């Protein structure tokens, strides 16, 4: 299972696991779904999808959720009505998922733009080597100070290695960047995306992006 799996695929996997288990703790189910995923941002994305799918299955009365305990109920005799309800909820979920992906891409763009703006203000030596971002895989711990992100490699670890992307590194640093005005002024083509996101958030009572 990867973060690129469709909601339909993820829903089917979760339904199969719950059906086989009968009763399962929500935290255990989430941990099971994100365990193959590497990278903090990818794991967060999968966790959000798992919660969304649980909500759809509960709303369709395929499962019940009491606190953190999920119980498999099964499909009703009138599967057509139940499937229609699932389909309608899934369509709403797909729109939400696409909005979240769009937010992710805009934040990524804003971090890169902020990094460019910040680097322009740093005096450059006469001789230097410009290196691209590096994506690497290792066992490590992360410590963050006011202006530094410190990665400490672990000598021994039974945990699977992490994959850190430029998004994870950039998003951990506070650029104090005006996401809307500065980004739109440099990339005018993203303005319709902001308008779409804010219109969606206003309609659904979410905080504007």
mmCIF file of C-alpha atoms in Angstrom:
data_model
loop_
_atom_site.group_PDB
_atom_site.id
_atom_site.type_symbol
_atom_site.label_atom_id
_atom_site.label_comp_id
_atom_site.label_asym_id
_atom_site.label_seq_id
_atom_site.Cartn_x
_atom_site.Cartn_y
_atom_site.Cartn_z
ATOM 1 C CA UNK A 1 0.000 0.000 0.000
ATOM 2 C CA UNK A 2 1.337 3.442 -0.902
ATOM 3 C CA UNK A 3 0.104 6.982 -0.445
ATOM 4 C CA UNK A 4 -0.692 7.020 -4.153
ATOM 5 C CA UNK A 5 -3.342 4.323 -3.743
ATOM 6 C CA UNK A 6 -6.799 5.455 -4.789
ATOM 7 C CA UNK A 7 -9.497 5.998 -2.194
ATOM 8 C CA UNK A 8 -11.398 3.095 -3.733
ATOM 9 C CA UNK A 9 -8.419 0.794 -3.226
ATOM 10 C CA UNK A 10 -7.779 2.023 0.316
ATOM 11 C CA UNK A 11 -11.475 1.626 1.185
ATOM 12 C CA UNK A 12 -11.472 -1.971 -0.070
ATOM 13 C CA UNK A 13 -8.333 -2.829 1.921
ATOM 14 C CA UNK A 14 -9.729 -1.299 5.119
ATOM 15 C CA UNK A 15 -13.094 -3.037 4.671
ATOM 16 C CA UNK A 16 -11.361 -6.404 4.195
ATOM 17 C CA UNK A 17 -9.237 -5.915 7.321
ATOM 18 C CA UNK A 18 -12.233 -4.921 9.444
ATOM 19 C CA UNK A 19 -14.355 -7.767 8.101
ATOM 20 C CA UNK A 20 -11.623 -10.285 8.907
ATOM 21 C CA UNK A 21 -10.973 -8.872 12.387
ATOM 22 C CA UNK A 22 -14.580 -8.271 13.398
ATOM 23 C CA UNK A 23 -13.523 -5.679 15.959
ATOM 24 C CA UNK A 24 -10.434 -3.485 15.818
ATOM 25 C CA UNK A 25 -9.001 -0.436 17.524
ATOM 26 C CA UNK A 26 -8.863 2.610 15.233
ATOM 27 C CA UNK A 27 -5.269 3.355 16.226
ATOM 28 C CA UNK A 28 -4.204 -0.206 15.400
ATOM 29 C CA UNK A 29 -5.900 -0.014 12.016
ATOM 30 C CA UNK A 30 -4.239 3.310 11.242
ATOM 31 C CA UNK A 31 -0.819 2.023 12.318
ATOM 32 C CA UNK A 32 -1.304 -1.039 10.128
ATOM 33 C CA UNK A 33 -2.123 1.110 7.092
ATOM 34 C CA UNK A 34 0.751 3.577 7.488
ATOM 35 C CA UNK A 35 3.459 1.083 8.518
ATOM 36 C CA UNK A 36 4.602 0.429 4.905
ATOM 37 C CA UNK A 37 4.691 4.176 4.188
ATOM 38 C CA UNK A 38 7.984 6.046 4.538
ATOM 39 C CA UNK A 39 8.270 9.785 5.077
ATOM 40 C CA UNK A 40 6.395 11.966 7.615
ATOM 41 C CA UNK A 41 4.273 13.844 5.071
ATOM 42 C CA UNK A 42 3.294 10.620 3.278
ATOM 43 C CA UNK A 43 2.285 8.998 6.566
ATOM 44 C CA UNK A 44 0.178 12.021 7.505
ATOM 45 C CA UNK A 45 -1.593 11.827 4.150
ATOM 46 C CA UNK A 46 -2.381 8.127 4.600
ATOM 47 C CA UNK A 47 -3.589 8.681 8.184
ATOM 48 C CA UNK A 48 -6.018 11.343 6.959
ATOM 49 C CA UNK A 49 -7.312 9.004 4.257
ATOM 50 C CA UNK A 50 -7.843 6.182 6.754
ATOM 51 C CA UNK A 51 -9.908 8.463 9.013
ATOM 52 C CA UNK A 52 -11.958 9.617 6.028
ATOM 53 C CA UNK A 53 -12.683 6.047 4.917
ATOM 54 C CA UNK A 54 -13.685 5.055 8.459
ATOM 55 C CA UNK A 55 -16.110 7.984 8.443
ATOM 56 C CA UNK A 56 -17.654 6.860 5.147
ATOM 57 C CA UNK A 57 -18.072 3.238 6.274
ATOM 58 C CA UNK A 58 -19.629 4.374 9.564
ATOM 59 C CA UNK A 59 -22.020 6.771 7.813
ATOM 60 C CA UNK A 60 -23.118 3.931 5.524
ATOM 61 C CA UNK A 61 -23.723 1.676 8.575
ATOM 62 C CA UNK A 62 -21.198 -0.869 7.329
ATOM 63 C CA UNK A 63 -19.279 -0.441 10.591
ATOM 64 C CA UNK A 64 -19.949 1.087 13.980
ATOM 65 C CA UNK A 65 -17.443 3.193 15.893
ATOM 66 C CA UNK A 66 -17.644 3.586 19.652
ATOM 67 C CA UNK A 67 -14.772 5.665 20.940
ATOM 68 C CA UNK A 68 -11.717 4.116 19.326
ATOM 69 C CA UNK A 69 -13.335 0.701 18.825
ATOM 70 C CA UNK A 70 -14.512 -0.187 15.326
ATOM 71 C CA UNK A 71 -16.911 -3.092 14.825
ATOM 72 C CA UNK A 72 -17.759 -4.680 11.494
ATOM 73 C CA UNK A 73 -21.532 -4.758 10.885
ATOM 74 C CA UNK A 74 -21.566 -5.888 7.288
ATOM 75 C CA UNK A 75 -23.546 -5.063 4.216
ATOM 76 C CA UNK A 76 -27.311 -4.718 4.557
ATOM 77 C CA UNK A 77 -29.905 -6.748 2.684
ATOM 78 C CA UNK A 78 -30.636 -3.710 0.533
ATOM 79 C CA UNK A 79 -27.102 -3.404 -0.805
ATOM 80 C CA UNK A 80 -28.206 -1.120 -3.662
ATOM 81 C CA UNK A 81 -29.317 1.629 -1.266
ATOM 82 C CA UNK A 82 -26.237 1.155 0.881
ATOM 83 C CA UNK A 83 -23.910 1.206 -2.129
ATOM 84 C CA UNK A 84 -25.554 4.393 -3.422
ATOM 85 C CA UNK A 85 -24.906 6.030 -0.052
ATOM 86 C CA UNK A 86 -21.280 4.880 -0.123
ATOM 87 C CA UNK A 87 -20.845 6.184 -3.673
ATOM 88 C CA UNK A 88 -22.273 9.601 -2.759
ATOM 89 C CA UNK A 89 -20.039 9.872 0.303
ATOM 90 C CA UNK A 90 -17.016 8.714 -1.687
ATOM 91 C CA UNK A 91 -17.574 11.415 -4.310
ATOM 92 C CA UNK A 92 -17.555 14.039 -1.560
ATOM 93 C CA UNK A 93 -14.418 12.435 -0.161
ATOM 94 C CA UNK A 94 -12.714 12.526 -3.560
ATOM 95 C CA UNK A 95 -13.325 16.276 -3.827
ATOM 96 C CA UNK A 96 -11.870 16.751 -0.336
ATOM 97 C CA UNK A 97 -8.883 14.588 -1.256
ATOM 98 C CA UNK A 98 -8.147 16.583 -4.410
ATOM 99 C CA UNK A 99 -8.389 19.852 -2.460
ATOM 100 C CA UNK A 100 -5.888 18.499 0.089
ATOM 101 C CA UNK A 101 -3.508 17.472 -2.701
ATOM 102 C CA UNK A 102 -3.797 20.939 -4.219
ATOM 103 C CA UNK A 103 -3.026 22.511 -0.828
ATOM 104 C CA UNK A 104 0.001 20.241 -0.498
ATOM 105 C CA UNK A 105 1.360 21.318 -3.882
ATOM 106 C CA UNK A 106 0.788 25.003 -3.161
ATOM 107 C CA UNK A 107 2.524 24.739 0.203
ATOM 108 C CA UNK A 108 5.409 22.941 -1.471
ATOM 109 C CA UNK A 109 5.665 25.720 -4.039
ATOM 110 C CA UNK A 110 5.529 28.364 -1.312
ATOM 111 C CA UNK A 111 8.346 26.711 0.646
ATOM 112 C CA UNK A 112 10.546 26.516 -2.436
ATOM 113 C CA UNK A 113 9.753 30.136 -3.307
ATOM 114 C CA UNK A 114 10.511 31.222 0.266
ATOM 115 C CA UNK A 115 13.821 29.398 0.128
ATOM 116 C CA UNK A 116 14.710 31.183 -3.118
ATOM 117 C CA UNK A 117 13.785 34.566 -1.617
ATOM 118 C CA UNK A 118 15.802 33.882 1.526
ATOM 119 C CA UNK A 119 18.861 32.668 -0.390
ATOM 120 C CA UNK A 120 18.893 35.804 -2.545
ATOM 121 C CA UNK A 121 19.518 37.879 0.584
ATOM 122 C CA UNK A 122 22.522 35.797 1.673
ATOM 123 C CA UNK A 123 25.899 37.155 0.450
ATOM 124 C CA UNK A 124 27.554 34.655 -1.849
ATOM 125 C CA UNK A 125 31.288 33.916 -1.838
ATOM 126 C CA UNK A 126 33.180 34.444 -5.066
ATOM 127 C CA UNK A 127 33.673 30.715 -5.449
ATOM 128 C CA UNK A 128 30.949 28.277 -4.461
ATOM 129 C CA UNK A 129 29.256 25.046 -5.490
ATOM 130 C CA UNK A 130 25.483 25.019 -5.847
ATOM 131 C CA UNK A 131 23.966 21.741 -4.695
ATOM 132 C CA UNK A 132 20.405 20.555 -5.377
ATOM 133 C CA UNK A 133 18.115 19.233 -2.673
ATOM 134 C CA UNK A 134 19.039 15.771 -1.508
ATOM 135 C CA UNK A 135 16.526 13.033 -0.753
ATOM 136 C CA UNK A 136 18.059 10.359 1.447
ATOM 137 C CA UNK A 137 17.092 7.311 3.450
ATOM 138 C CA UNK A 138 18.495 6.603 6.922
ATOM 139 C CA UNK A 139 17.705 5.885 10.560
ATOM 140 C CA UNK A 140 17.903 9.135 12.488
ATOM 141 C CA UNK A 141 16.321 11.455 15.011
ATOM 142 C CA UNK A 142 15.309 15.040 14.253
ATOM 143 C CA UNK A 143 15.883 18.077 16.457
ATOM 144 C CA UNK A 144 14.784 21.542 15.444
ATOM 145 C CA UNK A 145 16.168 24.811 16.778
ATOM 146 C CA UNK A 146 15.267 28.371 15.822
ATOM 147 C CA UNK A 147 17.298 28.353 12.623
ATOM 148 C CA UNK A 148 18.541 24.790 12.228
ATOM 149 C CA UNK A 149 17.199 21.347 11.436
ATOM 150 C CA UNK A 150 19.534 18.768 13.006
ATOM 151 C CA UNK A 151 19.440 15.158 11.806
ATOM 152 C CA UNK A 152 21.277 12.727 14.110
ATOM 153 C CA UNK A 153 22.031 9.344 12.560
ATOM 154 C CA UNK A 154 21.377 6.299 14.722
ATOM 155 C CA UNK A 155 24.115 3.686 14.978
ATOM 156 C CA UNK A 156 21.666 0.865 15.527
ATOM 157 C CA UNK A 157 17.952 0.791 15.031
ATOM 158 C CA UNK A 158 15.344 -1.901 14.526
ATOM 159 C CA UNK A 159 12.965 0.631 13.040
ATOM 160 C CA UNK A 160 12.639 0.940 9.250
ATOM 161 C CA UNK A 161 14.592 3.848 7.731
ATOM 162 C CA UNK A 162 12.831 7.105 6.909
ATOM 163 C CA UNK A 163 12.803 8.817 3.552
ATOM 164 C CA UNK A 164 13.078 12.584 3.970
ATOM 165 C CA UNK A 165 12.048 14.745 1.033
ATOM 166 C CA UNK A 166 12.714 18.403 0.366
ATOM 167 C CA UNK A 167 9.117 19.116 1.428
ATOM 168 C CA UNK A 168 9.713 17.616 4.874
ATOM 169 C CA UNK A 169 12.916 19.616 5.312
ATOM 170 C CA UNK A 170 11.499 22.892 3.999
ATOM 171 C CA UNK A 171 8.255 22.648 5.956
ATOM 172 C CA UNK A 172 10.148 22.191 9.241
ATOM 173 C CA UNK A 173 11.749 25.639 8.900
ATOM 174 C CA UNK A 174 9.806 28.790 9.746
ATOM 175 C CA UNK A 175 10.284 31.225 6.862
ATOM 176 C CA UNK A 176 7.621 33.648 8.119
ATOM 177 C CA UNK A 177 6.453 33.809 4.529
ATOM 178 C CA UNK A 178 3.280 35.542 3.347
ATOM 179 C CA UNK A 179 1.775 32.520 1.617
ATOM 180 C CA UNK A 180 -0.926 34.341 -0.316
ATOM 181 C CA UNK A 181 0.418 37.690 -1.481
ATOM 182 C CA UNK A 182 4.079 36.880 -2.057
ATOM 183 C CA UNK A 183 3.439 33.558 -3.779
ATOM 184 C CA UNK A 184 0.695 34.889 -6.044
ATOM 185 C CA UNK A 185 2.812 37.897 -7.015
ATOM 186 C CA UNK A 186 5.618 35.577 -8.125
ATOM 187 C CA UNK A 187 3.347 32.894 -9.593
ATOM 188 C CA UNK A 188 0.136 34.591 -10.840
ATOM 189 C CA UNK A 189 -1.131 31.336 -12.357
ATOM 190 C CA UNK A 190 -1.781 29.871 -8.889
ATOM 191 C CA UNK A 191 -4.406 32.502 -8.004
ATOM 192 C CA UNK A 192 -7.349 30.433 -9.366
ATOM 193 C CA UNK A 193 -6.183 27.532 -7.196
ATOM 194 C CA UNK A 194 -6.311 29.721 -4.079
ATOM 195 C CA UNK A 195 -9.775 30.958 -5.002
ATOM 196 C CA UNK A 196 -10.987 27.371 -5.469
ATOM 197 C CA UNK A 197 -9.526 26.218 -2.150
ATOM 198 C CA UNK A 198 -10.915 29.163 -0.178
ATOM 199 C CA UNK A 199 -14.361 28.788 -1.769
ATOM 200 C CA UNK A 200 -14.376 25.089 -0.819
ATOM 201 C CA UNK A 201 -13.194 25.811 2.738
ATOM 202 C CA UNK A 202 -15.792 28.570 3.196
ATOM 203 C CA UNK A 203 -18.566 26.250 2.032
ATOM 204 C CA UNK A 204 -17.447 23.444 4.349
ATOM 205 C CA UNK A 205 -16.679 25.630 7.352
ATOM 206 C CA UNK A 206 -12.924 25.039 7.245
ATOM 207 C CA UNK A 207 -10.307 27.659 7.952
ATOM 208 C CA UNK A 208 -9.358 29.553 4.785
ATOM 209 C CA UNK A 209 -6.066 28.535 3.226
#
